[in-house]
CSV table of C-alpha atoms in Angstrom, one decimal:
chain,number,residue,atom,x,y,z
A,17,MET,CA,120.9,-131.0,1.0
A,18,ALA,CA,118.7,-132.8,3.6
A,19,SER,CA,118.5,-136.3,2.9
A,20,GLY,CA,115.1,-138.4,3.1
A,21,THR,CA,112.4,-135.8,3.6
A,22,GLU,CA,111.0,-133.8,0.7
A,23,LEU,CA,113.1,-130.8,-0.4
A,24,THR,CA,111.3,-127.5,-0.2
A,25,PRO,CA,112.9,-123.9,-0.1
A,26,THR,CA,112.0,-123.9,3.5
A,27,SER,CA,113.4,-127.4,4.5
A,28,TYR,CA,116.7,-126.3,2.5
A,29,MET,CA,117.1,-123.2,4.3
A,30,ALA,CA,116.3,-124.6,7.6
A,31,HIS,CA,118.8,-127.5,6.8
A,32,HIS,CA,121.5,-125.0,6.2
A,33,LEU,CA,120.8,-122.8,8.9
A,34,THR,CA,120.5,-125.3,11.8
A,35,ASN,CA,123.4,-125.9,14.1
A,36,LEU,CA,124.5,-129.2,15.4
A,37,THR,CA,123.6,-128.9,18.9
A,38,SER,CA,124.6,-130.9,22.1
A,39,SER,CA,122.9,-130.4,25.5
A,40,ILE,CA,125.1,-130.1,28.5
A,41,GLY,CA,122.4,-129.4,31.2
A,42,GLU,CA,118.9,-128.5,31.8
A,43,GLY,CA,117.3,-125.6,30.1
A,44,GLU,CA,117.7,-123.8,26.6
A,45,PHE,CA,121.1,-122.1,27.8
A,46,TRP,CA,122.9,-125.1,28.4
A,47,THR,CA,123.4,-126.2,24.9
A,48,LEU,CA,126.3,-126.2,22.7
A,49,HIS,CA,126.7,-125.6,18.9
A,50,VAL,CA,129.1,-128.2,18.3
A,51,ASP,CA,129.7,-127.1,14.7
A,52,THR,CA,130.2,-123.5,15.6
A,53,LEU,CA,132.9,-124.5,18.5
A,54,VAL,CA,134.8,-127.1,16.3
A,55,MET,CA,135.0,-124.8,13.2
A,56,ALA,CA,136.0,-121.9,15.4
A,57,ALA,CA,138.7,-124.0,17.0
A,58,LEU,CA,140.0,-125.5,13.9
A,59,THR,CA,140.3,-122.2,12.0
A,60,GLY,CA,141.9,-120.6,15.1
A,61,ILE,CA,144.4,-123.3,15.6
A,62,ILE,CA,145.2,-123.7,11.9
A,63,SER,CA,145.7,-120.0,11.2
A,64,LEU,CA,147.3,-119.1,14.5
A,65,GLY,CA,149.3,-122.3,14.4
A,66,PHE,CA,150.7,-121.3,11.0
A,67,LEU,CA,151.7,-118.0,12.3
A,68,TRP,CA,153.4,-119.7,15.2
A,69,TRP,CA,155.1,-122.1,12.8
A,70,VAL,CA,156.4,-119.3,10.8
A,71,VAL,CA,157.4,-117.1,13.7
A,72,ARG,CA,159.1,-119.9,15.3
A,73,GLY,CA,161.6,-120.1,12.5
A,74,ALA,CA,161.7,-116.5,12.0
A,75,THR,CA,165.1,-114.9,11.1
A,76,SER,CA,166.1,-111.4,11.5
A,77,GLY,CA,168.2,-111.7,8.3
A,78,VAL,CA,166.6,-112.0,4.8
A,79,PRO,CA,163.3,-113.4,5.4
A,80,SER,CA,161.8,-116.2,3.4
A,81,LYS,CA,158.6,-115.6,1.4
A,82,ARG,CA,156.5,-117.2,3.9
A,83,GLN,CA,157.9,-115.3,6.6
A,84,ALA,CA,157.6,-111.9,4.5
A,85,PHE,CA,153.9,-112.8,4.1
A,86,VAL,CA,153.4,-113.1,7.8
A,87,GLU,CA,155.5,-109.9,8.6
A,88,LEU,CA,153.5,-108.1,6.0
A,89,ALA,CA,150.2,-108.9,7.7
A,90,ILE,CA,151.6,-108.5,11.2
A,91,GLU,CA,153.3,-105.0,10.3
A,92,PHE,CA,150.0,-104.0,8.7
A,93,ILE,CA,148.1,-104.5,11.8
A,94,ASP,CA,150.9,-103.2,14.1
A,95,ASN,CA,150.6,-99.9,11.9
A,96,GLN,CA,146.9,-99.8,12.4
A,97,VAL,CA,147.4,-100.1,16.2
A,98,LYS,CA,150.2,-97.6,16.2
A,99,SER,CA,148.1,-95.0,14.8
A,100,THR,CA,145.1,-95.6,17.3
A,101,PHE,CA,146.9,-96.8,20.5
A,102,HIS,CA,149.3,-94.6,22.3
A,103,GLY,CA,150.8,-96.9,24.8
A,104,ASP,CA,152.8,-100.2,25.1
A,105,ARG,CA,151.0,-102.0,22.4
A,106,HIS,CA,153.3,-104.9,22.3
A,107,ALA,CA,152.0,-105.8,25.6
A,108,PHE,CA,148.5,-106.7,24.8
A,109,VAL,CA,146.6,-104.7,22.3
A,110,ALA,CA,148.6,-105.4,19.2
A,111,PRO,CA,148.8,-109.1,19.5
A,112,ALA,CA,145.1,-109.2,20.6
A,113,ALA,CA,144.3,-107.2,17.3
A,114,LEU,CA,146.2,-109.8,15.4
A,115,THR,CA,144.2,-112.4,17.0
A,116,VAL,CA,141.0,-110.8,16.2
A,117,PHE,CA,141.8,-110.1,12.6
A,118,VAL,CA,143.2,-113.5,11.6
A,119,TRP,CA,140.7,-115.5,13.6
A,120,VAL,CA,137.7,-113.5,12.5
A,121,PHE,CA,138.9,-113.6,8.9
A,122,MET,CA,139.5,-117.2,8.8
A,123,MET,CA,136.0,-118.0,10.5
A,124,SER,CA,134.3,-115.7,8.1
A,125,ALA,CA,136.2,-117.1,5.2
A,126,MET,CA,134.7,-120.5,5.8
A,127,ASP,CA,131.8,-118.6,3.9
A,128,PHE,CA,133.7,-119.3,0.6
A,129,LEU,CA,133.3,-123.1,0.9
A,130,PRO,CA,130.7,-124.2,-1.7
A,131,ILE,CA,127.7,-124.8,0.7
A,132,ASP,CA,126.0,-127.8,-0.7
A,133,ILE,CA,129.2,-129.6,-1.6
A,134,MET,CA,130.4,-129.1,2.0
A,135,ALA,CA,126.9,-130.3,3.4
A,136,LYS,CA,127.2,-133.6,1.2
A,137,GLY,CA,130.7,-134.2,2.7
A,138,TYR,CA,129.4,-133.6,6.2
A,139,GLU,CA,126.6,-136.0,5.4
A,140,LEU,CA,129.0,-138.8,4.4
A,141,VAL,CA,130.5,-138.5,7.9
A,142,GLY,CA,127.3,-138.5,9.4
A,143,LEU,CA,126.9,-134.9,10.2
A,144,HIS,CA,123.3,-134.1,9.1
A,145,ASN,CA,123.4,-130.6,10.4
A,146,TRP,CA,126.8,-128.7,10.3
A,147,ARG,CA,127.4,-125.1,9.7
A,148,SER,CA,130.8,-124.1,8.5
A,149,VAL,CA,130.7,-120.5,9.3
A,150,PRO,CA,131.2,-119.7,13.1
A,151,THR,CA,130.7,-115.8,12.6
A,152,ALA,CA,127.5,-116.6,11.1
A,153,ASP,CA,126.5,-117.8,14.7
A,154,VAL,CA,125.5,-114.8,16.8
A,155,ASN,CA,127.1,-116.7,19.8
A,156,THR,CA,130.5,-116.2,18.3
A,157,THR,CA,130.3,-112.7,17.4
A,158,PHE,CA,128.8,-112.0,20.8
A,159,ALA,CA,131.4,-113.9,22.5
A,160,LEU,CA,134.1,-111.7,21.0
A,161,ALA,CA,132.4,-108.6,21.4
A,162,LEU,CA,131.8,-109.2,25.0
A,163,SER,CA,135.1,-110.4,25.8
A,164,VAL,CA,136.4,-107.0,24.1
A,165,TRP,CA,133.8,-105.3,26.4
A,166,PHE,CA,135.0,-106.8,29.5
A,167,LEU,CA,138.5,-106.0,28.3
A,168,MET,CA,137.8,-102.5,28.0
A,169,ILE,CA,136.3,-102.2,31.5
A,170,PHE,CA,139.2,-104.0,32.9
A,171,PHE,CA,141.5,-101.4,31.2
A,172,ASN,CA,139.4,-98.7,32.2
A,173,MET,CA,139.7,-99.6,35.8
A,174,LYS,CA,143.3,-100.8,35.6
A,175,VAL,CA,144.5,-97.4,34.0
A,176,LYS,CA,142.3,-94.8,35.5
A,177,GLY,CA,141.4,-96.9,38.9
A,178,VAL,CA,137.9,-97.6,39.9
A,179,GLY,CA,137.2,-94.2,41.2
A,180,GLY,CA,138.6,-92.6,38.1
A,181,TRP,CA,136.4,-94.6,35.9
A,182,ILE,CA,133.2,-93.9,37.8
A,183,HIS,CA,134.4,-90.2,37.9
A,184,GLU,CA,134.4,-90.5,34.1
A,185,LEU,CA,131.0,-92.3,33.9
A,186,VAL,CA,129.4,-89.6,35.8
A,187,CYS,CA,131.3,-86.5,34.7
A,188,SER,CA,131.8,-87.1,31.0
A,189,PRO,CA,131.1,-86.0,28.4
A,190,PHE,CA,129.1,-83.1,29.4
A,191,GLY,CA,130.6,-81.8,32.5
A,192,LYS,CA,131.1,-81.8,36.2
A,193,ASN,CA,128.1,-80.0,37.3
A,194,PRO,CA,125.8,-82.4,39.4
A,195,LEU,CA,122.7,-81.4,37.4
A,196,LEU,CA,124.5,-83.1,34.4
A,197,TRP,CA,125.2,-86.2,36.4
A,198,PRO,CA,122.0,-88.2,35.2
A,199,ILE,CA,122.5,-87.2,31.5
A,200,ASN,CA,126.1,-88.3,31.6
A,201,ILE,CA,125.2,-91.6,33.3
A,202,LEU,CA,122.6,-92.2,30.7
A,203,PHE,CA,124.9,-91.1,27.8
A,204,ASN,CA,127.5,-93.7,29.2
A,205,LEU,CA,125.2,-96.2,29.6
A,206,VAL,CA,123.8,-96.2,26.0
A,207,GLU,CA,127.4,-96.1,24.8
A,208,TYR,CA,128.4,-99.1,26.9
A,209,ILE,CA,125.2,-101.1,25.7
A,210,SER,CA,125.5,-100.1,22.0
A,211,LYS,CA,129.3,-100.8,21.8
A,212,PRO,CA,129.1,-104.6,22.2
A,213,LEU,CA,125.8,-104.8,20.1
A,214,SER,CA,127.0,-102.9,17.1
A,215,HIS,CA,130.4,-104.5,17.4
A,216,SER,CA,129.0,-108.0,17.2
A,217,LEU,CA,126.0,-107.7,15.2
A,218,ARG,CA,127.7,-105.9,12.4
A,219,LEU,CA,129.9,-108.9,11.8
A,220,TYR,CA,127.2,-111.3,12.4
A,221,GLY,CA,124.7,-109.6,10.1
A,222,ASN,CA,127.3,-109.3,7.3
A,223,ILE,CA,128.4,-112.8,7.2
A,224,TYR,CA,124.9,-114.3,7.8
A,225,ALA,CA,123.5,-112.3,5.1
A,226,GLY,CA,126.3,-113.4,3.0
A,227,GLU,CA,125.4,-117.0,3.9
A,228,ILE,CA,121.6,-116.4,3.0
A,229,ILE,CA,122.5,-114.9,-0.4
A,230,PHE,CA,124.6,-118.1,-1.2
A,231,LEU,CA,121.7,-120.3,-0.2
A,232,LEU,CA,119.2,-118.1,-2.2
A,233,LEU,CA,121.5,-118.5,-5.2
A,234,GLY,CA,121.8,-122.1,-4.7
A,235,MET,CA,117.9,-122.5,-4.5
A,236,TRP,CA,117.8,-120.6,-7.8
A,237,ALA,CA,120.2,-122.8,-9.5
A,238,ALA,CA,118.1,-125.8,-8.7
A,239,THR,CA,115.2,-124.2,-10.8
A,240,GLY,CA,116.2,-125.2,-14.3
A,241,LEU,CA,118.8,-124.4,-16.9
A,242,ALA,CA,118.6,-120.6,-16.9
A,243,GLY,CA,118.6,-120.6,-13.0
A,244,THR,CA,121.6,-122.9,-13.0
A,245,PHE,CA,123.4,-120.6,-15.5
A,246,PHE,CA,122.6,-117.5,-13.8
A,247,GLY,CA,122.7,-118.8,-10.4
A,248,THR,CA,126.2,-120.1,-11.0
A,249,LEU,CA,127.2,-116.8,-12.5
A,250,LEU,CA,125.9,-114.8,-9.9
A,251,ASN,CA,127.4,-117.2,-7.0
A,252,ALA,CA,130.8,-116.7,-8.5
A,253,GLY,CA,130.3,-113.0,-8.6
A,254,TRP,CA,128.9,-112.8,-5.0
A,255,ALA,CA,131.8,-115.1,-3.7
A,256,ILE,CA,134.3,-112.7,-5.3
A,257,PHE,CA,132.6,-109.9,-3.8
A,258,HIS,CA,132.3,-111.7,-0.5
A,259,ILE,CA,136.1,-111.8,-0.2
A,260,LEU,CA,136.0,-108.1,0.0
A,261,ILE,CA,133.1,-108.3,2.5
A,262,VAL,CA,134.9,-110.9,4.8
A,263,THR,CA,138.2,-109.0,4.7
A,264,LEU,CA,136.6,-105.7,5.5
A,265,GLN,CA,134.3,-107.0,8.1
A,266,ALA,CA,137.5,-108.8,9.8
A,267,PHE,CA,139.3,-105.3,9.6
A,268,ILE,CA,136.4,-103.3,10.9
A,269,PHE,CA,136.0,-105.7,13.7
A,270,MET,CA,139.8,-105.4,14.6
A,271,MET,CA,139.8,-101.8,14.4
A,272,LEU,CA,136.7,-101.4,16.6
A,273,THR,CA,138.4,-103.7,19.2
A,274,VAL,CA,141.6,-101.5,19.1
A,275,VAL,CA,139.5,-98.3,19.2
A,276,TYR,CA,137.5,-99.6,22.2
A,277,LEU,CA,140.7,-100.8,24.1
A,278,SER,CA,142.4,-97.5,23.4
A,279,MET,CA,139.5,-95.4,24.5
A,280,ALA,CA,139.7,-97.4,27.8
A,281,HIS,CA,143.3,-96.3,28.0
A,282,GLU,CA,142.6,-92.6,27.6
A,283,SER,CA,141.1,-90.4,30.1
A,284,HIS,CA,138.7,-87.6,29.1
B,29,MET,CA,119.6,-116.9,16.8
B,30,ASN,CA,119.7,-118.2,20.2
B,31,ILE,CA,122.3,-117.2,22.8
B,32,ASN,CA,123.5,-120.3,24.9
B,33,PHE,CA,126.7,-121.7,26.4
B,34,THR,CA,128.4,-121.6,23.1
B,35,LEU,CA,129.0,-117.9,23.7
B,36,ILE,CA,131.0,-118.8,27.0
B,37,SER,CA,132.9,-121.3,25.1
B,38,GLN,CA,133.8,-119.0,22.4
B,39,ALA,CA,134.8,-116.5,24.8
B,40,MET,CA,137.1,-118.8,26.4
B,41,ALA,CA,138.6,-120.0,23.1
B,42,PHE,CA,139.1,-116.5,22.3
B,43,ALA,CA,141.0,-115.7,25.6
B,44,ILE,CA,143.1,-118.9,24.8
B,45,PHE,CA,143.8,-117.7,21.3
B,46,ILE,CA,144.7,-114.0,22.5
B,47,TRP,CA,147.0,-115.5,25.1
B,48,PHE,CA,148.7,-117.8,22.8
B,49,THR,CA,149.2,-114.8,20.4
B,50,VAL,CA,150.5,-112.5,23.1
B,51,ARG,CA,152.8,-115.3,24.5
B,52,PHE,CA,154.1,-117.2,21.4
B,53,VAL,CA,153.3,-115.3,18.1
B,54,TRP,CA,153.9,-111.7,18.7
B,55,PRO,CA,156.9,-111.3,20.6
B,56,PRO,CA,159.4,-113.3,18.4
B,57,LEU,CA,158.5,-111.9,15.1
B,58,MET,CA,158.7,-108.4,16.4
B,59,ARG,CA,162.1,-109.2,17.9
B,60,ALA,CA,163.1,-110.5,14.4
B,61,ILE,CA,161.6,-107.5,12.7
B,62,GLU,CA,163.3,-105.0,15.1
B,63,ASN,CA,166.7,-106.8,14.9
B,64,ARG,CA,166.5,-106.6,11.2
B,65,GLN,CA,165.6,-102.9,11.3
B,66,LYS,CA,168.5,-102.3,13.5
B,67,THR,CA,170.8,-104.4,11.1
B,68,ILE,CA,169.6,-102.2,8.2
B,69,ALA,CA,170.0,-99.0,10.0
B,70,ASP,CA,173.5,-99.9,11.1
B,71,GLY,CA,174.4,-100.9,7.5
B,72,LEU,CA,173.1,-97.5,6.1
B,73,ALA,CA,175.0,-95.7,8.8
B,74,ALA,CA,178.0,-97.7,8.0
B,75,GLY,CA,177.5,-96.9,4.1
B,76,GLU,CA,177.2,-93.1,5.0
B,77,ARG,CA,180.2,-93.1,7.1
B,78,GLY,CA,182.1,-95.0,4.3
B,79,LYS,CA,180.9,-92.3,1.8
B,80,ARG,CA,182.1,-89.6,4.0
B,81,GLU,CA,185.4,-91.1,4.5
B,82,LEU,CA,185.8,-91.7,0.9
B,83,GLU,CA,185.1,-87.9,0.3
B,84,LEU,CA,187.7,-87.0,2.8
B,85,ALA,CA,190.3,-89.5,1.4
B,86,SER,CA,189.8,-88.3,-2.2
B,87,GLN,CA,190.0,-84.5,-0.9
B,88,ARG,CA,193.3,-85.5,0.9
B,89,SER,CA,194.7,-87.4,-2.1
B,90,GLY,CA,193.8,-84.3,-4.2
B,91,ASP,CA,195.7,-82.0,-1.7
B,92,VAL,CA,198.7,-84.5,-1.9
B,93,VAL,CA,198.7,-84.5,-5.7
B,94,ARG,CA,198.5,-80.7,-5.8
B,95,GLU,CA,201.2,-80.3,-3.3
B,96,ALA,CA,203.5,-82.7,-5.2
B,97,LYS,CA,202.8,-80.9,-8.4
B,98,GLN,CA,203.5,-77.6,-6.9
B,99,ARG,CA,206.8,-78.9,-5.4
B,100,ALA,CA,207.9,-80.5,-8.7
B,101,SER,CA,207.3,-77.3,-10.5
B,102,ASP,CA,209.3,-75.6,-7.7
B,103,ILE,CA,212.3,-77.9,-8.3
B,104,ILE,CA,212.0,-77.6,-12.0
B,105,ALA,CA,212.1,-73.9,-11.7
B,106,GLN,CA,215.0,-74.1,-9.3
B,107,ALA,CA,217.0,-76.3,-11.7
B,108,GLU,CA,216.3,-74.2,-14.6
B,109,LYS,CA,217.6,-71.3,-12.5
B,110,ARG,CA,220.6,-73.2,-11.3
B,111,ALA,CA,221.2,-74.2,-14.8
B,112,ALA,CA,221.2,-70.6,-16.1
B,113,GLU,CA,223.6,-69.6,-13.3
B,114,ILE,CA,225.8,-72.5,-14.2
B,115,LEU,CA,225.9,-71.4,-17.8
B,116,ASP,CA,226.5,-67.9,-16.9
B,117,GLU,CA,229.3,-68.8,-14.7
B,118,ALA,CA,230.8,-71.0,-17.0
B,119,LYS,CA,230.7,-68.1,-19.8
B,120,VAL,CA,232.3,-65.8,-17.2
B,121,ALA,CA,235.0,-68.3,-16.5
B,122,ALA,CA,235.5,-69.2,-20.2
B,123,ARG,CA,235.9,-65.6,-20.9
B,124,GLU,CA,238.3,-65.0,-18.1
B,125,GLU,CA,240.4,-68.0,-19.1
B,126,GLY,CA,240.4,-67.0,-22.7
B,127,GLY,CA,241.6,-63.4,-21.5
B,128,ARG,CA,244.1,-65.1,-19.5
B,129,ILE,CA,245.4,-67.3,-22.3
B,130,LEU,CA,245.3,-64.3,-24.7
B,131,VAL,CA,247.5,-62.2,-22.2
B,132,GLY,CA,249.8,-65.3,-21.7
B,133,ALA,CA,250.0,-65.7,-25.4
B,134,LYS,CA,250.9,-62.1,-26.0
B,135,ALA,CA,253.3,-62.1,-23.3
B,136,GLU,CA,255.0,-65.3,-24.9
B,137,VAL,CA,254.9,-63.6,-28.3
B,138,GLU,CA,256.6,-60.7,-26.9
B,139,GLN,CA,259.0,-62.7,-25.2
B,140,GLU,CA,259.8,-64.7,-28.4
B,141,VAL,CA,260.1,-61.3,-30.3
B,142,PHE,CA,262.3,-60.1,-27.7
B,143,ARG,CA,264.4,-63.3,-27.8
B,144,ALA,CA,264.5,-63.3,-31.5
B,145,LYS,CA,265.5,-59.6,-31.4
B,146,GLU,CA,268.1,-60.5,-29.0
B,147,VAL,CA,269.5,-63.3,-31.1
B,148,LEU,CA,269.3,-61.1,-34.3
B,149,ARG,CA,271.2,-58.3,-32.3
B,150,GLN,CA,273.7,-60.8,-31.3
B,151,GLN,CA,274.1,-62.0,-34.7
B,152,VAL,CA,274.2,-58.5,-36.3
B,153,ALA,CA,276.9,-57.6,-33.5
B,154,ASP,CA,278.7,-60.9,-34.6
B,155,LEU,CA,278.3,-59.9,-38.2
B,156,ALA,CA,279.5,-56.4,-37.8
B,157,LEU,CA,282.4,-57.5,-35.5
B,158,ALA,CA,283.3,-60.3,-38.2
B,159,GLY,CA,282.9,-57.7,-40.9
B,160,ALA,CA,285.1,-55.1,-38.9
B,161,ALA,CA,287.6,-57.9,-37.9
B,162,LYS,CA,287.9,-58.7,-41.7
B,163,ILE,CA,288.5,-55.2,-42.5
B,164,LEU,CA,290.8,-54.5,-39.6
B,165,ARG,CA,292.6,-57.9,-39.7
B,166,ARG,CA,295.9,-56.7,-39.7
B,167,GLU,CA,295.7,-53.4,-38.0
B,168,VAL,CA,293.6,-54.6,-34.9
B,169,ASP,CA,295.0,-56.9,-32.3
B,170,GLU,CA,292.2,-59.0,-31.0
B,171,LYS,CA,293.7,-59.4,-27.8
B,172,ALA,CA,294.5,-55.6,-27.3
B,173,HIS,CA,291.1,-54.5,-28.4
B,174,ALA,CA,288.9,-57.2,-26.9
B,175,GLU,CA,287.4,-54.7,-24.2
B,176,LEU,CA,286.6,-52.1,-26.8
B,177,LEU,CA,284.9,-54.8,-29.0
B,178,ALA,CA,282.9,-56.4,-26.1
B,179,SER,CA,281.7,-52.8,-25.0
B,180,LEU,CA,280.8,-52.3,-28.7
B,181,LYS,CA,279.0,-55.6,-29.0
B,182,ALA,CA,277.0,-54.8,-25.9
B,183,GLU,CA,275.9,-51.5,-27.5
B,184,LEU,CA,274.7,-53.0,-30.6
């Protein structure tokens, strides 16, 4: 909760939804959300570092429980990729999918941290504004979606050649007839614009909305005994439900990544 | 919701994380998993092979036992046959031997009878001669009638 100033619902919400920014140049664009970057890096390093630590000691004999858990996760993702992508998935697509799933899941899972207790903790180390959930920042989801988008274009050109890709842009999905070219181009344009938007905004919206609900329930909990009781109850319920949402959104984000990349590998 | 340089930093972080996973996380674990799958597949194949070999071996041992039983019963049958033959031969030989002994004994008895008859005849002749000699003590010269008496003795 905000220190010092009077506590109103507006200031409470604003406090929790303001990033810690750092300006690195002139203009609005040249700012960094330090909290987003630090939390994203931390979650990524911890989760992928854990995988690396387990994999480094991996045995092809009888696996330990830890290794079995990691293998379970990796094989689950490998199977998902195998059913969608028909190429050498081990070279890039499957590990990329693993990265996306693990990282997005971990970033979104920061939502489970009790929001006000964390804020108090951050306050103690002098961080007034600190958002724990990187995926509730549109910059993160857009960064991921745009990276996938560029990878998609890269693989399109790599697999089909620049000419083949342009041919596909012009001639599919409706046909080769020159009269259909404008419609094809328009159609593909809409597709190429909508892909990163839906990809990123779906994740962002879900996680951001989840955070807002936690905040609203937190506000309710501050309104008296009944509010505290039901606020706590609903908060627990929402947190449990949110486990499903976080997992599901991480899975959807990963699947869309795999689908987009495998579409880039296939010619129509 | 403002787009700023965070986006580019996050994209770079994403790239680094993907590179890390592609380079360090994915291949070793996949190798371990594939090695294990191969080990398991080999083990299953070996088990299958062992089972097949066991089946073959039990079939072979069954054959051997059956053959041995067959031969044992053959040997027994042969032995029984041979025993019967030996018995028959022994019976025949015994019968022949018995016959021979009987014939020998009969011949001996006949010989004995003949010999006894001979002795009896001798004695009867001697008695007759002695009787005759007593009767004819005076009238008959033993020396003069010896030839006559010997021929008489031979006739008796």
